[in-house]
PDB file of C-alpha atoms in Angstrom:
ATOM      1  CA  UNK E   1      86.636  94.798  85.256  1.00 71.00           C
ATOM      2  CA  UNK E   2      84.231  95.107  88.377  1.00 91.00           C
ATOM      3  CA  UNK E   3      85.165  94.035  91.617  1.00 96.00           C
ATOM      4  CA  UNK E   4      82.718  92.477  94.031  1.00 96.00           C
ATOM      5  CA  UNK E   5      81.269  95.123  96.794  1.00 94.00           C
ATOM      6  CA  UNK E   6      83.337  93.439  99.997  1.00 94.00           C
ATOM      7  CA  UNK E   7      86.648  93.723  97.933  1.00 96.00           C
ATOM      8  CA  UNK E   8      85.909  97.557  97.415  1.00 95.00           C
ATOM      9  CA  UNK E   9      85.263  97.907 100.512  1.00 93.00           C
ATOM     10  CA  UNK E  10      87.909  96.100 102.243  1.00 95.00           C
ATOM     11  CA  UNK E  11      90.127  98.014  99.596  1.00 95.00           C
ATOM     12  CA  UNK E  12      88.328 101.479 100.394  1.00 93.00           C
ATOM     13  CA  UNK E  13      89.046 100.638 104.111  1.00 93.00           C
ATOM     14  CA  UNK E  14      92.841  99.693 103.513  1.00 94.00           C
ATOM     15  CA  UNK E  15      93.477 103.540 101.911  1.00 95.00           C
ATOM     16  CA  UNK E  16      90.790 105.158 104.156  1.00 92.00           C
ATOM     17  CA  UNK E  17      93.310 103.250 107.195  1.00 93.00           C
ATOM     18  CA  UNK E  18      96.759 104.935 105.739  1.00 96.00           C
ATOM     19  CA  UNK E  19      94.801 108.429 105.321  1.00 95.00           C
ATOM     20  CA  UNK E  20      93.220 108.089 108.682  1.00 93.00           C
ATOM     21  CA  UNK E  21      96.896 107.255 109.969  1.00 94.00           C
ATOM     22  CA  UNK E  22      98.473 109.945 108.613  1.00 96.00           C
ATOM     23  CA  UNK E  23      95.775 112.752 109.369  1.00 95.00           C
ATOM     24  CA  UNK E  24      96.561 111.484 113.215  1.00 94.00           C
ATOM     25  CA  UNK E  25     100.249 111.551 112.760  1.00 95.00           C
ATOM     26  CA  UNK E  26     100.130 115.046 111.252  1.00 96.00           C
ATOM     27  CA  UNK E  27      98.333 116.489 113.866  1.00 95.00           C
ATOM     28  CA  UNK E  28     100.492 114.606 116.346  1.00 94.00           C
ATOM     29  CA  UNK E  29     102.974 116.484 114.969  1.00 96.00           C
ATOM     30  CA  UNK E  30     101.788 120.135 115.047  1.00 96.00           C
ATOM     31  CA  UNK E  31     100.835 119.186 118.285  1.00 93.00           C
ATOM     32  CA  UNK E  32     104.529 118.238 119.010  1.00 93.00           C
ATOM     33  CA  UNK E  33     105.737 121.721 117.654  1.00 95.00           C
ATOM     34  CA  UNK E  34     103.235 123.849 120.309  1.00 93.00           C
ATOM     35  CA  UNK E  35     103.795 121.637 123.307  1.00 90.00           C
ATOM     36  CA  UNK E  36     107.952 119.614 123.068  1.00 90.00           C
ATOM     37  CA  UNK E  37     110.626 121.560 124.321  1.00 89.00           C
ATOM     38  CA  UNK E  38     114.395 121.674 122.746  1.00 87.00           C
ATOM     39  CA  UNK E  39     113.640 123.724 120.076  1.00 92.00           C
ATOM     40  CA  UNK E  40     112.433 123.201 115.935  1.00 96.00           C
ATOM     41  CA  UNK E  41     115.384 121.392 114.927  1.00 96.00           C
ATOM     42  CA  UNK E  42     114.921 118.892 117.692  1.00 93.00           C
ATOM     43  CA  UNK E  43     111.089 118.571 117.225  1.00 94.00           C
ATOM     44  CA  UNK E  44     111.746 118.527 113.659  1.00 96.00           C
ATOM     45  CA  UNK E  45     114.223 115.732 114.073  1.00 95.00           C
ATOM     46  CA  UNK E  46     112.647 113.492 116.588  1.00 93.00           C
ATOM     47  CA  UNK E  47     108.935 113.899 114.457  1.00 95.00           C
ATOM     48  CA  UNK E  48     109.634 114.192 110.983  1.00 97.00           C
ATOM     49  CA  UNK E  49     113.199 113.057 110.350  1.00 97.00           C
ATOM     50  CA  UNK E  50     113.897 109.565 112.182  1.00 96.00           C
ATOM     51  CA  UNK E  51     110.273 108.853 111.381  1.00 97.00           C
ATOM     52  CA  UNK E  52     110.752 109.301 108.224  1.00 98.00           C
ATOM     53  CA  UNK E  53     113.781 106.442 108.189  1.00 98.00           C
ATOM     54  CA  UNK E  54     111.223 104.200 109.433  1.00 98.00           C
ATOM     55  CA  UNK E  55     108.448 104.586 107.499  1.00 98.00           C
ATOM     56  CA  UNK E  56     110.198 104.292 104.670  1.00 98.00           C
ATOM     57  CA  UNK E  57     111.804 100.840 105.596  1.00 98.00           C
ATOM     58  CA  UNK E  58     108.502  99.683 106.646  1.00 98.00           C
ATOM     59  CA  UNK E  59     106.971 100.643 103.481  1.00 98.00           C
ATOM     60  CA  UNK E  60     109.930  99.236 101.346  1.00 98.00           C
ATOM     61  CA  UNK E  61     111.446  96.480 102.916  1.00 98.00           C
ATOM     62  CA  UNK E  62     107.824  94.086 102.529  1.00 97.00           C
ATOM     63  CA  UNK E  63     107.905  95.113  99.139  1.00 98.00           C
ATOM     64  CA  UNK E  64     110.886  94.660  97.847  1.00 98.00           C
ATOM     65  CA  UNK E  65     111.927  91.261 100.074  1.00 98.00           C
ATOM     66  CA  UNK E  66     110.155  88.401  97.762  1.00 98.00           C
ATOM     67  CA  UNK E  67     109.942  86.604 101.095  1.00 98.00           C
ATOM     68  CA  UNK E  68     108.457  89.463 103.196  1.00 98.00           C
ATOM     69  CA  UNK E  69     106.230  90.641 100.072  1.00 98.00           C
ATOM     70  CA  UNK E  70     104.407  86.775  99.874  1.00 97.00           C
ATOM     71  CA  UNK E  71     104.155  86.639 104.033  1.00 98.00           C
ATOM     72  CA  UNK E  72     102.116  90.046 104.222  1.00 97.00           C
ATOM     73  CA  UNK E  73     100.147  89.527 101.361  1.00 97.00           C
ATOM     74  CA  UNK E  74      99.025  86.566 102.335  1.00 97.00           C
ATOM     75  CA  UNK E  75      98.100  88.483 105.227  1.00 97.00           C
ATOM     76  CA  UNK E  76      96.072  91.148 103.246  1.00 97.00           C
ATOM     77  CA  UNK E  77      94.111  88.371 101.878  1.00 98.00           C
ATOM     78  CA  UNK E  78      93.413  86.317 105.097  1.00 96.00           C
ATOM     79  CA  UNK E  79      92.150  89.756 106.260  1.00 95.00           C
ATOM     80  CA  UNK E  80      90.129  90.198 103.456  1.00 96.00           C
ATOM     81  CA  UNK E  81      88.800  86.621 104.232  1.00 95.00           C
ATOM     82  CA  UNK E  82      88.297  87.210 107.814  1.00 93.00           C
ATOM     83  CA  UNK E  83      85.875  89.907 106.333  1.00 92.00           C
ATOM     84  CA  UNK E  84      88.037  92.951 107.596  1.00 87.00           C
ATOM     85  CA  UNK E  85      86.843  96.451 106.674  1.00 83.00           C
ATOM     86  CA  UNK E  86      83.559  95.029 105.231  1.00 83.00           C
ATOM     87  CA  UNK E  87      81.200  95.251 108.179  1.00 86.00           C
ATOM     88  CA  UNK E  88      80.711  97.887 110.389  1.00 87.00           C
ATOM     89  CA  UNK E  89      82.311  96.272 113.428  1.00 90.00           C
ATOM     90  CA  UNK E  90      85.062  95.713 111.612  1.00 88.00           C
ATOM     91  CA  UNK E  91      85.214  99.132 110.638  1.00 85.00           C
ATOM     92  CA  UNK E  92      84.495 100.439 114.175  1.00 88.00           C
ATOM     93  CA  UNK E  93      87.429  98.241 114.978  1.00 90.00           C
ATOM     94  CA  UNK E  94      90.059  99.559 112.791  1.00 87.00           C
ATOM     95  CA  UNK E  95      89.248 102.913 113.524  1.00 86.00           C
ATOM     96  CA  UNK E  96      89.417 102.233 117.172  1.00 91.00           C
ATOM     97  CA  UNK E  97      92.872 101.188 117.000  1.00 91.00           C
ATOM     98  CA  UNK E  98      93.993 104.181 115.509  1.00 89.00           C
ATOM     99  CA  UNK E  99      92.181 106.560 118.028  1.00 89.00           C
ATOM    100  CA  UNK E 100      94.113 104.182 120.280  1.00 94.00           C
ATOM    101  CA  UNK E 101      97.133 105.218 119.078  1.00 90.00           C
ATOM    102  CA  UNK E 102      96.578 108.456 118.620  1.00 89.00           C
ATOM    103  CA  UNK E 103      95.438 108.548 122.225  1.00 92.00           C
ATOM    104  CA  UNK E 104      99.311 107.465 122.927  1.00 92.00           C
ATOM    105  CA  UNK E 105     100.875 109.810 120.761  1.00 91.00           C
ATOM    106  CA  UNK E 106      98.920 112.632 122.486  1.00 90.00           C
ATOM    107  CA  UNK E 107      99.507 111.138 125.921  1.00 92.00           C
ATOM    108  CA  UNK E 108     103.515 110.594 125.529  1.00 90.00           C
ATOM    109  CA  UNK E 109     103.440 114.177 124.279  1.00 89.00           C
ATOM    110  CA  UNK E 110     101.838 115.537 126.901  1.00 90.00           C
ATOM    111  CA  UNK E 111     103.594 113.869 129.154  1.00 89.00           C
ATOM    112  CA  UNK E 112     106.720 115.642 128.481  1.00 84.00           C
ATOM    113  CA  UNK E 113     105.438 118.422 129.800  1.00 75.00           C
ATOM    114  CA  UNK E 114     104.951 116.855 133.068  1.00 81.00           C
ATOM    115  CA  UNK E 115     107.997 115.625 133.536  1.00 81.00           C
ATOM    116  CA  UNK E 116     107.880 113.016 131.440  1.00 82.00           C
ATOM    117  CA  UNK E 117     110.425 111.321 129.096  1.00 84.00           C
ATOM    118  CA  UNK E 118     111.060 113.044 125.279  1.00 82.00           C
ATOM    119  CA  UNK E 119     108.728 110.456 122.898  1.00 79.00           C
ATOM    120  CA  UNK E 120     111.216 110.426 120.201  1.00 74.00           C
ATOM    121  CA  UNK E 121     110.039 106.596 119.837  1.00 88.00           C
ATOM    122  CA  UNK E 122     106.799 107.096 119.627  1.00 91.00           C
ATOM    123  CA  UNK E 123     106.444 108.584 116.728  1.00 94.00           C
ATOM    124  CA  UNK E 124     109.001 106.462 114.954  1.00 94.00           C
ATOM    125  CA  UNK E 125     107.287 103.652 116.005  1.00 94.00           C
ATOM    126  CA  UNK E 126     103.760 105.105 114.656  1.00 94.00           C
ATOM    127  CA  UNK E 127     105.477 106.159 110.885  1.00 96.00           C
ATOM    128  CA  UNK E 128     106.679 102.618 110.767  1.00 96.00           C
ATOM    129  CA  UNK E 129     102.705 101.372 111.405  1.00 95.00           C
ATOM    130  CA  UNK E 130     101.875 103.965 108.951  1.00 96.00           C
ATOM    131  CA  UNK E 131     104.482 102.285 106.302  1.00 98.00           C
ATOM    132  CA  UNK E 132     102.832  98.946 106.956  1.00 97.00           C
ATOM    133  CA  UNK E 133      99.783 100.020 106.491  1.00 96.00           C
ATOM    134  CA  UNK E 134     100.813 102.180 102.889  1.00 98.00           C
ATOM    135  CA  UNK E 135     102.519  98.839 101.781  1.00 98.00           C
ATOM    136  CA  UNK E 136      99.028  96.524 102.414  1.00 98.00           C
ATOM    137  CA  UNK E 137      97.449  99.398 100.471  1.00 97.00           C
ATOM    138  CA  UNK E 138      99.672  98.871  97.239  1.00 98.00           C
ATOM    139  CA  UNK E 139      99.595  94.570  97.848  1.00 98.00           C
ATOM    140  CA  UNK E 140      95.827  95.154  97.631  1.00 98.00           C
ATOM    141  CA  UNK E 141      96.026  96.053  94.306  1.00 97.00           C
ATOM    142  CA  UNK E 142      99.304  93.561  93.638  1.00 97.00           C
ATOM    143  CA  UNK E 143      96.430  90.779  94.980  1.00 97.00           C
ATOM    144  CA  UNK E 144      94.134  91.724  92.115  1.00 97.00           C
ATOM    145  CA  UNK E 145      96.850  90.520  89.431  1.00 96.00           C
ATOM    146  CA  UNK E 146      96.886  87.629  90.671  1.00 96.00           C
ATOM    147  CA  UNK E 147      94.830  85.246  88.843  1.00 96.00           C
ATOM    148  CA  UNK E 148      93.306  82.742  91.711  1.00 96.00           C
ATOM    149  CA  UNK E 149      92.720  86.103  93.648  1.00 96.00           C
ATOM    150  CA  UNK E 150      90.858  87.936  90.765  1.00 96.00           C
ATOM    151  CA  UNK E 151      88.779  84.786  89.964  1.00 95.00           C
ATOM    152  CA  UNK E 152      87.336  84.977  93.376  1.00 96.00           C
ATOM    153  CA  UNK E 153      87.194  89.263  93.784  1.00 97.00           C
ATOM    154  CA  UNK E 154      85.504  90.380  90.477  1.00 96.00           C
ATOM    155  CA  UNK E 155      81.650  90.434  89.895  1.00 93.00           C
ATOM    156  CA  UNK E 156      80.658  87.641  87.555  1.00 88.00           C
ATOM    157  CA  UNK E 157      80.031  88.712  84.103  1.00 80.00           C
ATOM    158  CA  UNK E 158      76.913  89.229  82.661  1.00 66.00           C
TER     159      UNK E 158
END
């Protein structure tokens, strides 16, 4: 089974998204650990435990809620439609808004240390983006079971 190129790609750019996404979030949070006062267990907590809570919800939750599974699939495939990830605007795009966001993680870090509030919500807020993203990765490949889907993604035969 062969897909056609712009489902590979749009696929490619849905996991290259969550990777992308975390690389930024990791070094948001080494960053975190040089620069946020209050000590490990406090860094630790507000970066890599809450966070946590919420990326896994965000990941689950659209998974395993039938209703919530069909609305953001159907979302994955309108963005598939829409031609998402298969051009290189669309690329350029995508990877904009996560150096966006980065941008904001590194600002409200920073920040802190100019008197600034603690960004415990911040990075919460970005591990729930990243569980969104990780479950449109795995309904990307839930799509290609899908019979009216597959007729329409793989290459014809022959």
């Amino acid at each position: 089974m062969t897909f056609i190129r712009a489902w590979r790609d749009f696929r490619r750019m849905q996991d290259v998204a969550v990777g992308a996404a975390a690389l930024i979030y990791a070094g948001a949070v080494v960053n975190a650990f040089q620069v946020l006062p209050g000590g490990a267990g406090l860094i630790a907590q507000r970066t890599l435990i809450w966070p946590a809570m919420f990326l896994f919800v965000s990941l689950a939750v659209p998974l395993v809620v039938p209703a919530l599974k069909r609305l953001l699939a159907r979302y994955v495939w309108l963005s598939f439609q829409a031609g998402f990830g298969q051009t290189p605007l669309s690329v350029l795009t995508g990877v904009g808004l996560l150096a966006a966001a980065a941008l904001f993680i590194y600002w409200q870090v920073w920040a802190v240390g100019h008197g600034g509030r603690y960004p415990a919500g911040v990075f919460s807020g970005y591990a729930a983006g990243i569980g969104i993203l990780a479950a449109q990765a795995v309904l990307v490949r839930a799509l290609e079971t899908v019979p009216e889907v597959r007729a329409q993604i793989e290459e014809p035969a022959g």
